[in-house]
PDB file of C-alpha atoms in Angstrom:
ATOM      1  CA  MET A   9      -5.015   5.672   1.583  1.00 47.00           C
ATOM      2  CA  THR A  10      -8.605   5.008   0.651  1.00 49.00           C
ATOM      3  CA  ALA A  11     -10.324   1.639   0.990  1.00 43.00           C
ATOM      4  CA  ALA A  12     -10.216   1.286  -2.814  1.00 48.00           C
ATOM      5  CA  GLN A  13      -6.435   1.815  -2.770  1.00 53.00           C
ATOM      6  CA  ALA A  14      -5.959  -0.655   0.081  1.00 59.00           C
ATOM      7  CA  ASP A  15      -7.744  -3.355  -1.951  1.00 80.00           C
ATOM      8  CA  LEU A  16      -5.189  -3.064  -4.748  1.00 94.00           C
ATOM      9  CA  HIS A  17      -2.214  -5.382  -5.005  1.00 96.00           C
ATOM     10  CA  ILE A  18       0.880  -4.447  -7.034  1.00 98.00           C
ATOM     11  CA  ASP A  19       3.050  -7.221  -8.444  1.00 97.00           C
ATOM     12  CA  ARG A  20       4.711  -8.512 -11.611  1.00 98.00           C
ATOM     13  CA  PRO A  21       2.597  -9.080 -14.702  1.00 98.00           C
ATOM     14  CA  GLU A  22       2.052 -12.586 -16.040  1.00 98.00           C
ATOM     15  CA  VAL A  23       1.485 -13.606 -19.666  1.00 98.00           C
ATOM     16  CA  ALA A  24      -2.228 -14.010 -18.885  1.00 98.00           C
ATOM     17  CA  ASP A  25      -2.304 -10.240 -18.149  1.00 98.00           C
ATOM     18  CA  GLY A  26      -1.184  -9.250 -21.660  1.00 98.00           C
ATOM     19  CA  ALA A  27      -4.698  -8.803 -23.050  1.00 98.00           C
ATOM     20  CA  ALA A  28      -5.724  -6.630 -20.099  1.00 98.00           C
ATOM     21  CA  LEU A  29      -2.620  -4.433 -20.477  1.00 98.00           C
ATOM     22  CA  TRP A  30      -3.389  -3.991 -24.178  1.00 98.00           C
ATOM     23  CA  ARG A  31      -6.989  -3.018 -23.299  1.00 98.00           C
ATOM     24  CA  LEU A  32      -5.849  -0.522 -20.647  1.00 98.00           C
ATOM     25  CA  ALA A  33      -3.420   1.074 -23.109  1.00 98.00           C
ATOM     26  CA  LYS A  34      -6.104   1.229 -25.798  1.00 97.00           C
ATOM     27  CA  GLU A  35      -8.653   2.787 -23.446  1.00 97.00           C
ATOM     28  CA  SER A  36      -6.157   5.308 -22.042  1.00 94.00           C
ATOM     29  CA  GLY A  37      -6.830   7.682 -24.898  1.00 88.00           C
ATOM     30  CA  SER A  38      -3.274   9.019 -24.821  1.00 88.00           C
ATOM     31  CA  LEU A  39      -0.813   6.133 -25.255  1.00 92.00           C
ATOM     32  CA  ASP A  40       0.587   4.925 -28.550  1.00 91.00           C
ATOM     33  CA  LEU A  41      -1.073   1.531 -28.822  1.00 94.00           C
ATOM     34  CA  ASN A  42       1.306  -1.322 -29.550  1.00 95.00           C
ATOM     35  CA  SER A  43       0.192  -4.668 -30.965  1.00 97.00           C
ATOM     36  CA  SER A  44      -1.427  -7.113 -28.553  1.00 97.00           C
ATOM     37  CA  TYR A  45       1.590  -9.347 -29.200  1.00 97.00           C
ATOM     38  CA  ALA A  46       3.878  -6.650 -27.762  1.00 97.00           C
ATOM     39  CA  TYR A  47       1.962  -6.605 -24.463  1.00 98.00           C
ATOM     40  CA  LEU A  48       2.200 -10.396 -24.233  1.00 98.00           C
ATOM     41  CA  LEU A  49       5.971 -10.116 -24.710  1.00 97.00           C
ATOM     42  CA  TRP A  50       6.208  -7.365 -22.061  1.00 97.00           C
ATOM     43  CA  CYS A  51       4.482  -9.693 -19.606  1.00 98.00           C
ATOM     44  CA  ARG A  52       6.681 -12.665 -20.493  1.00 98.00           C
ATOM     45  CA  ASP A  53      10.126 -11.180 -21.122  1.00 98.00           C
ATOM     46  CA  PHE A  54      10.137  -7.998 -19.041  1.00 98.00           C
ATOM     47  CA  SER A  55       7.987  -8.854 -16.014  1.00 98.00           C
ATOM     48  CA  GLY A  56      10.934  -8.062 -13.758  1.00 98.00           C
ATOM     49  CA  THR A  57      10.904  -4.441 -14.897  1.00 98.00           C
ATOM     50  CA  CYS A  58       7.126  -4.036 -15.159  1.00 98.00           C
ATOM     51  CA  ALA A  59       4.361  -3.774 -12.568  1.00 98.00           C
ATOM     52  CA  VAL A  60       0.635  -4.380 -12.567  1.00 98.00           C
ATOM     53  CA  ALA A  61      -1.989  -3.231 -10.071  1.00 98.00           C
ATOM     54  CA  ARG A  62      -4.761  -5.734  -9.459  1.00 98.00           C
ATOM     55  CA  GLY A  63      -8.210  -5.122  -8.085  1.00 95.00           C
ATOM     56  CA  ASP A  64      -9.720  -7.422  -5.460  1.00 92.00           C
ATOM     57  CA  ASP A  65     -10.838  -9.751  -8.272  1.00 94.00           C
ATOM     58  CA  GLY A  66      -7.219 -10.142  -9.429  1.00 96.00           C
ATOM     59  CA  GLU A  67      -7.795  -8.326 -12.718  1.00 97.00           C
ATOM     60  CA  PRO A  68      -5.290  -5.631 -13.799  1.00 98.00           C
ATOM     61  CA  VAL A  69      -6.483  -2.055 -13.287  1.00 98.00           C
ATOM     62  CA  GLY A  70      -3.173  -0.361 -14.027  1.00 98.00           C
ATOM     63  CA  PHE A  71       0.334  -1.063 -15.226  1.00 98.00           C
ATOM     64  CA  VAL A  72       3.824   0.265 -15.829  1.00 98.00           C
ATOM     65  CA  THR A  73       6.078  -1.256 -18.477  1.00 98.00           C
ATOM     66  CA  GLY A  74       9.794  -0.652 -18.623  1.00 98.00           C
ATOM     67  CA  TYR A  75      13.225  -2.121 -19.158  1.00 98.00           C
ATOM     68  CA  LEU A  76      16.780  -1.625 -17.989  1.00 98.00           C
ATOM     69  CA  ARG A  77      18.809   0.065 -20.704  1.00 97.00           C
ATOM     70  CA  PRO A  78      21.449  -2.336 -22.027  1.00 97.00           C
ATOM     71  CA  ASP A  79      24.079   0.423 -22.218  1.00 97.00           C
ATOM     72  CA  ARG A  80      23.105   1.828 -18.792  1.00 96.00           C
ATOM     73  CA  PRO A  81      22.000  -1.114 -16.627  1.00 92.00           C
ATOM     74  CA  GLY A  82      21.256   1.165 -13.655  1.00 97.00           C
ATOM     75  CA  THR A  83      18.732   3.136 -15.714  1.00 98.00           C
ATOM     76  CA  LEU A  84      15.114   2.042 -15.941  1.00 98.00           C
ATOM     77  CA  LEU A  85      13.376   3.299 -19.070  1.00 98.00           C
ATOM     78  CA  VAL A  86       9.637   3.533 -18.325  1.00 98.00           C
ATOM     79  CA  TRP A  87       7.785   2.771 -21.552  1.00 97.00           C
ATOM     80  CA  GLN A  88       4.103   3.134 -20.665  1.00 98.00           C
ATOM     81  CA  VAL A  89       1.902   3.861 -17.652  1.00 98.00           C
ATOM     82  CA  ALA A  90      -1.848   3.276 -17.798  1.00 98.00           C
ATOM     83  CA  VAL A  91      -4.636   3.233 -15.215  1.00 98.00           C
ATOM     84  CA  ASP A  92      -8.242   2.158 -15.752  1.00 97.00           C
ATOM     85  CA  ALA A  93     -10.567   5.187 -15.891  1.00 96.00           C
ATOM     86  CA  ALA A  94     -12.421   4.027 -12.757  1.00 96.00           C
ATOM     87  CA  TYR A  95      -9.164   4.171 -10.756  1.00 96.00           C
ATOM     88  CA  ARG A  96      -7.708   7.460 -12.027  1.00 95.00           C
ATOM     89  CA  GLY A  97      -7.174  10.424  -9.758  1.00 93.00           C
ATOM     90  CA  ARG A  98      -6.286   8.246  -6.750  1.00 94.00           C
ATOM     91  CA  GLY A  99      -2.500   8.263  -7.037  1.00 96.00           C
ATOM     92  CA  LEU A 100      -2.330   4.751  -8.473  1.00 98.00           C
ATOM     93  CA  ALA A 101       0.144   5.648 -11.235  1.00 98.00           C
ATOM     94  CA  ALA A 102       2.513   7.082  -8.613  1.00 98.00           C
ATOM     95  CA  ARG A 103       2.110   3.994  -6.417  1.00 98.00           C
ATOM     96  CA  LEU A 104       2.865   1.747  -9.397  1.00 98.00           C
ATOM     97  CA  LEU A 105       5.959   3.748 -10.321  1.00 98.00           C
ATOM     98  CA  ASP A 106       7.231   3.810  -6.734  1.00 98.00           C
ATOM     99  CA  ALA A 107       6.627   0.069  -6.253  1.00 98.00           C
ATOM    100  CA  LEU A 108       8.343  -0.806  -9.521  1.00 98.00           C
ATOM    101  CA  THR A 109      11.413   1.326  -8.932  1.00 98.00           C
ATOM    102  CA  GLU A 110      11.705   0.093  -5.338  1.00 98.00           C
ATOM    103  CA  ARG A 111      11.657  -3.520  -6.553  1.00 98.00           C
ATOM    104  CA  VAL A 112      14.118  -2.922  -9.394  1.00 98.00           C
ATOM    105  CA  ALA A 113      16.459  -1.015  -7.068  1.00 97.00           C
ATOM    106  CA  ALA A 114      16.416  -3.865  -4.539  1.00 97.00           C
ATOM    107  CA  GLU A 115      16.891  -6.621  -7.122  1.00 97.00           C
ATOM    108  CA  GLN A 116      19.224  -5.054  -9.669  1.00 95.00           C
ATOM    109  CA  GLY A 117      20.299  -1.612  -8.526  1.00 94.00           C
ATOM    110  CA  LEU A 118      18.911   1.630  -9.892  1.00 97.00           C
ATOM    111  CA  THR A 119      20.540   5.025 -10.342  1.00 97.00           C
ATOM    112  CA  ALA A 120      18.138   6.747 -12.741  1.00 98.00           C
ATOM    113  CA  VAL A 121      14.699   6.584 -14.332  1.00 98.00           C
ATOM    114  CA  GLU A 122      14.024   7.738 -17.871  1.00 98.00           C
ATOM    115  CA  THR A 123      10.817   8.172 -19.819  1.00 98.00           C
ATOM    116  CA  THR A 124       9.668  10.099 -22.838  1.00 98.00           C
ATOM    117  CA  ILE A 125       6.698  12.434 -22.776  1.00 97.00           C
ATOM    118  CA  THR A 126       5.070  14.280 -25.645  1.00 95.00           C
ATOM    119  CA  PRO A 127       4.587  18.020 -25.079  1.00 95.00           C
ATOM    120  CA  GLY A 128       1.201  18.772 -23.555  1.00 92.00           C
ATOM    121  CA  ASN A 129       0.831  15.445 -21.721  1.00 94.00           C
ATOM    122  CA  THR A 130       0.439  17.189 -18.385  1.00 95.00           C
ATOM    123  CA  ALA A 131      -0.608  14.041 -16.482  1.00 94.00           C
ATOM    124  CA  SER A 132       2.673  12.320 -17.357  1.00 96.00           C
ATOM    125  CA  GLU A 133       4.677  15.488 -16.728  1.00 97.00           C
ATOM    126  CA  ARG A 134       3.141  15.725 -13.235  1.00 97.00           C
ATOM    127  CA  LEU A 135       3.650  12.012 -12.530  1.00 98.00           C
ATOM    128  CA  PHE A 136       7.355  12.055 -13.316  1.00 98.00           C
ATOM    129  CA  THR A 137       8.212  15.463 -11.841  1.00 98.00           C
ATOM    130  CA  SER A 138       6.439  14.475  -8.606  1.00 98.00           C
ATOM    131  CA  TYR A 139       8.325  11.160  -8.638  1.00 98.00           C
ATOM    132  CA  ALA A 140      11.598  13.112  -8.875  1.00 98.00           C
ATOM    133  CA  ALA A 141      10.541  15.397  -6.017  1.00 97.00           C
ATOM    134  CA  ARG A 142       9.574  12.442  -3.781  1.00 96.00           C
ATOM    135  CA  HIS A 143      12.956  10.858  -4.410  1.00 96.00           C
ATOM    136  CA  GLY A 144      15.040  14.029  -4.154  1.00 95.00           C
ATOM    137  CA  ALA A 145      16.303  13.706  -7.708  1.00 98.00           C
ATOM    138  CA  ARG A 146      16.887  16.178 -10.519  1.00 98.00           C
ATOM    139  CA  VAL A 147      14.946  16.130 -13.795  1.00 98.00           C
ATOM    140  CA  GLU A 148      16.798  16.814 -17.030  1.00 98.00           C
ATOM    141  CA  ARG A 149      14.804  17.239 -20.239  1.00 98.00           C
ATOM    142  CA  GLU A 150      15.855  17.081 -23.888  1.00 98.00           C
ATOM    143  CA  VAL A 151      14.188  16.099 -27.151  1.00 97.00           C
ATOM    144  CA  LEU A 152      15.053  12.451 -27.758  1.00 98.00           C
ATOM    145  CA  PHE A 153      13.166  11.950 -31.020  1.00 96.00           C
ATOM    146  CA  GLY A 154      12.074  14.902 -33.123  1.00 96.00           C
ATOM    147  CA  THR A 155       8.919  15.009 -35.212  1.00 95.00           C
ATOM    148  CA  ASP A 156      10.902  14.416 -38.411  1.00 94.00           C
ATOM    149  CA  GLN A 157      12.294  11.104 -37.135  1.00 95.00           C
ATOM    150  CA  PHE A 158       8.936   9.294 -37.146  1.00 93.00           C
ATOM    151  CA  PRO A 159       8.363   7.576 -40.505  1.00 94.00           C
ATOM    152  CA  ASP A 160       4.644   6.861 -40.056  1.00 89.00           C
ATOM    153  CA  GLY A 161       3.210  10.345 -40.289  1.00 82.00           C
ATOM    154  CA  PRO A 162       2.802  13.264 -37.943  1.00 86.00           C
ATOM    155  CA  HIS A 163       4.002  12.556 -34.427  1.00 90.00           C
ATOM    156  CA  ASP A 164       4.790  14.959 -31.629  1.00 93.00           C
ATOM    157  CA  PRO A 165       8.385  14.996 -30.477  1.00 96.00           C
ATOM    158  CA  GLU A 166       9.279  12.667 -27.621  1.00 97.00           C
ATOM    159  CA  VAL A 167      10.990  14.569 -24.811  1.00 98.00           C
ATOM    160  CA  LEU A 168      13.349  12.502 -22.671  1.00 98.00           C
ATOM    161  CA  TYR A 169      12.964  13.013 -18.926  1.00 98.00           C
ATOM    162  CA  ARG A 170      16.046  11.735 -17.094  1.00 98.00           C
ATOM    163  CA  ILE A 171      15.488  11.521 -13.330  1.00 98.00           C
ATOM    164  CA  GLY A 172      18.479  11.013 -11.100  1.00 98.00           C
ATOM    165  CA  PRO A 173      20.659  10.353  -9.451  1.00 97.00           C
ATOM    166  CA  LEU A 174      18.539   8.082  -7.310  1.00 93.00           C
ATOM    167  CA  THR A 175      19.944   7.012  -3.972  1.00 79.00           C
ATOM    168  CA  ALA A 176      19.133   3.953  -1.900  1.00 60.00           C
TER     169      ALA A 176
END
C-alpha cells in the first residue's frame, strides 16, 4: 500500500457528499450521469449500501453506490463506481468494493454481488472479475437490458454480472 492509499479513509457517504459524487460521476467519462438530486438521495437513503473514499482533507475521491435487491436481500446490486482521475490506477476501486461488501456482509448478510457493464468497459470488467477471483466466487454473465429496451436513444446493452456465491 502506498502512502497515498494509506491516507485514504473509506466510510459511508453523507448528504453533504452528494455534490462531490455527482462531480466524480460526471468527470469519469464513462458513467451514465444521473441528476444531482439522485446522488443526494443515494447519500441519504442508501448510505448503508454505498461507500466513499476520502482524501486527507475529508473530500470524496471515489465512491461505490449500490442497494440490496428487494427480491433478493442477500444480493448487493452495485450501481456505479467512480474514482477521481488523480487516484486511478492505485487499486482504489477494488478497495472500495471490498470495504463495502465486507461491511454489508457483516451488517446484513451477503451471498452475491451484481452489477451491469456495457460491452467494452474493460476497467469495470477487470474490477468485477478480479473481485470474484479474490473472493473465490463464480461470475455468470447475461444481457439484462438489450439496446432496444432503452427509450432515450442509442444505448449499449447492459450485461449483468452475477458474482457468487460469496461465503463469510
